[in-house]
Short mmCIF file of C-alpha atoms in Angstrom, two decimals:
data_model
loop_
_atom_site.label_atom_id
_atom_site.label_comp_id
_atom_site.label_asym_id
_atom_site.label_seq_id
_atom_site.Cartn_x
_atom_site.Cartn_y
_atom_site.Cartn_z
CA LEU E 14 6.03 -3.78 245.04
CA ALA E 15 4.85 -4.69 241.75
CA THR E 16 1.55 -3.07 242.42
CA GLN E 17 3.22 0.02 243.78
CA LEU E 18 5.38 0.16 240.78
CA ALA E 19 2.77 0.15 238.39
CA GLU E 20 0.73 2.44 240.44
CA SER E 21 3.66 4.97 240.02
CA VAL E 22 3.97 4.39 236.33
CA ASN E 23 0.34 5.14 235.96
CA ARG E 24 0.33 8.56 237.72
CA TYR E 25 3.18 9.69 236.15
CA LEU E 26 2.07 8.80 232.64
CA VAL E 27 -1.37 10.25 233.22
CA ALA E 28 -0.18 13.67 234.69
CA ALA E 29 0.60 16.64 232.84
CA ARG E 30 4.33 17.27 232.11
CA ARG E 31 6.10 20.74 231.83
CA HIS E 32 7.37 20.19 228.34
CA GLU E 33 4.89 19.07 226.50
CA PRO E 34 2.82 20.59 223.64
CA PRO E 35 0.05 22.85 224.80
CA SER E 36 -2.41 20.59 222.89
CA VAL E 37 -1.35 17.58 224.58
CA THR E 38 -1.78 19.30 228.30
CA GLN E 39 -5.23 20.35 227.28
CA ALA E 40 -6.15 17.01 225.75
CA LYS E 41 -5.22 15.65 229.23
CA HIS E 42 -7.17 18.16 231.10
CA PHE E 43 -10.11 17.57 228.67
CA VAL E 44 -9.91 13.78 229.51
CA HIS E 45 -9.66 14.10 233.08
CA ALA E 46 -12.71 16.66 233.04
CA HIS E 47 -14.65 14.35 231.15
CA ALA E 48 -13.53 11.07 232.90
CA GLY E 49 -16.99 9.55 233.55
CA GLU E 50 -17.88 9.93 229.81
CA ARG E 51 -17.10 8.40 226.76
CA VAL E 52 -14.21 10.57 225.42
CA THR E 53 -13.09 10.06 221.64
CA LEU E 54 -10.20 10.79 220.00
CA GLY E 55 -12.01 12.99 217.38
CA GLN E 56 -13.86 14.83 220.13
CA THR E 57 -10.22 15.55 221.90
CA ALA E 58 -8.43 16.52 218.76
CA ALA E 59 -11.46 19.03 217.72
CA HIS E 60 -11.02 20.43 221.38
CA VAL E 61 -7.74 21.18 220.91
CA HIS E 62 -8.15 22.44 217.38
CA VAL E 63 -6.16 20.03 215.75
CA SER E 64 -6.42 17.13 213.30
CA ARG E 65 -7.05 13.41 214.57
CA HIS E 66 -3.90 12.30 212.47
CA TYR E 67 -1.58 15.05 213.89
CA PHE E 68 -2.89 14.86 217.15
CA CYS E 69 -2.43 10.95 217.37
CA LYS E 70 1.17 11.81 216.12
CA ILE E 71 2.19 14.73 218.76
CA PHE E 72 0.29 12.96 221.74
CA LYS E 73 2.41 9.60 221.08
CA LYS E 74 5.64 11.50 220.68
CA ALA E 75 4.84 13.66 223.92
CA THR E 76 3.57 10.83 225.97
CA GLY E 77 5.11 7.57 224.78
CA ILE E 78 1.83 6.15 224.65
CA THR E 79 -1.39 6.13 222.68
CA PHE E 80 -4.43 8.47 223.12
CA THR E 81 -6.53 5.23 223.90
CA GLU E 82 -4.14 3.82 226.51
CA PHE E 83 -3.99 7.30 228.20
CA VAL E 84 -7.80 7.32 228.40
CA ALA E 85 -7.70 3.80 229.95
CA ARG E 86 -5.21 4.70 232.36
CA ALA E 87 -6.89 7.86 233.45
CA ARG E 88 -10.11 5.91 233.94
CA VAL E 89 -7.99 3.46 236.01
CA GLU E 90 -6.77 6.13 238.17
CA ASN E 91 -10.46 7.54 238.42
CA ALA E 92 -11.81 4.14 239.24
CA LYS E 93 -8.92 3.74 242.04
CA ARG E 94 -10.35 7.02 243.84
CA LEU E 95 -14.01 5.70 243.73
CA LEU E 96 -13.17 2.05 245.11
CA SER E 97 -11.97 3.72 248.09
CA ASP E 98 -15.94 4.37 249.04
CA PRO E 99 -16.90 1.10 250.27
CA ARG E 100 -20.79 1.96 249.60
CA LEU E 101 -20.11 1.83 246.01
CA ARG E 102 -20.86 -1.15 243.97
CA MET E 103 -18.47 -2.49 241.35
CA SER E 104 -21.08 -1.75 238.52
CA ASP E 105 -21.39 1.83 240.08
CA VAL E 106 -17.55 2.32 240.12
CA ALA E 107 -17.37 0.95 236.45
CA ASP E 108 -19.80 3.32 235.16
CA SER E 109 -18.63 6.24 236.98
CA ALA E 110 -15.26 5.85 235.49
CA GLY E 111 -16.19 5.51 232.05
CA PHE E 112 -16.11 2.00 231.19
CA ASN E 113 -18.65 0.12 228.95
CA SER E 114 -19.30 -2.87 231.01
CA ILE E 115 -18.05 -4.94 234.06
CA SER E 116 -16.11 -7.13 231.85
CA GLN E 117 -13.93 -4.37 229.97
CA PHE E 118 -13.50 -2.37 233.81
CA ASN E 119 -11.91 -5.65 235.09
CA ARG E 120 -9.71 -6.47 232.09
CA VAL E 121 -8.61 -2.59 231.77
CA PHE E 122 -8.19 -2.41 235.65
CA ARG E 123 -6.14 -5.50 235.84
CA ARG E 124 -3.86 -4.71 233.05
CA TYR E 125 -2.88 -1.23 234.47
CA ALA E 126 -3.51 -1.56 237.92
CA GLY E 127 -1.80 -5.15 238.39
CA ASN E 128 -4.71 -6.88 240.01
CA SER E 129 -8.58 -6.83 240.16
CA PRO E 130 -10.92 -4.01 241.18
CA THR E 131 -12.07 -6.36 243.96
CA ALA E 132 -8.44 -7.28 245.23
CA TYR E 133 -7.57 -3.53 244.88
CA ARG E 134 -10.56 -2.35 247.12
CA GLY E 135 -9.75 -5.24 249.86
CA ALA E 136 -6.08 -4.10 250.25
CA LEU E 137 -7.43 -0.68 250.48
CA LEU E 138 -10.23 -1.35 253.09
CA MET E 139 -7.65 -3.73 255.13
CA PRO E 140 -7.03 -2.21 258.27
CA ALA E 141 -3.15 -1.53 258.77
CA GLY E 142 -0.87 -4.40 260.20
CA VAL E 143 -3.41 -7.11 259.10
CA THR E 144 -2.44 -9.68 256.27
CA SER E 145 -4.42 -12.36 254.88
#
């Protein structure tokens, strides 16, 4: 139940909302479009044509989370999709999702998904009705 709740909250925070400023929506789309790349605050603020300071302020006000946390959550959501392919190695998933290292991937994934990438993949690939 805790894992499902964490996943729902994560998806909600990563999704665009109807009543947020256009620059925040554009920033979210930019992050999702460049999910496997190193996305910086400066790049994103420049992309939406506002200063870094103003961008931080409006992003936090509109979303309730910092831009850095948003990027981490978006990467975790991307990694979750990639983990459903059992042919991909963990290092490939981490790299494709935009993480700098396996240790960063494991730490951030556990923080936002509630369990390790290996446990998450195991639960995805376990046949229905089978419990360990």
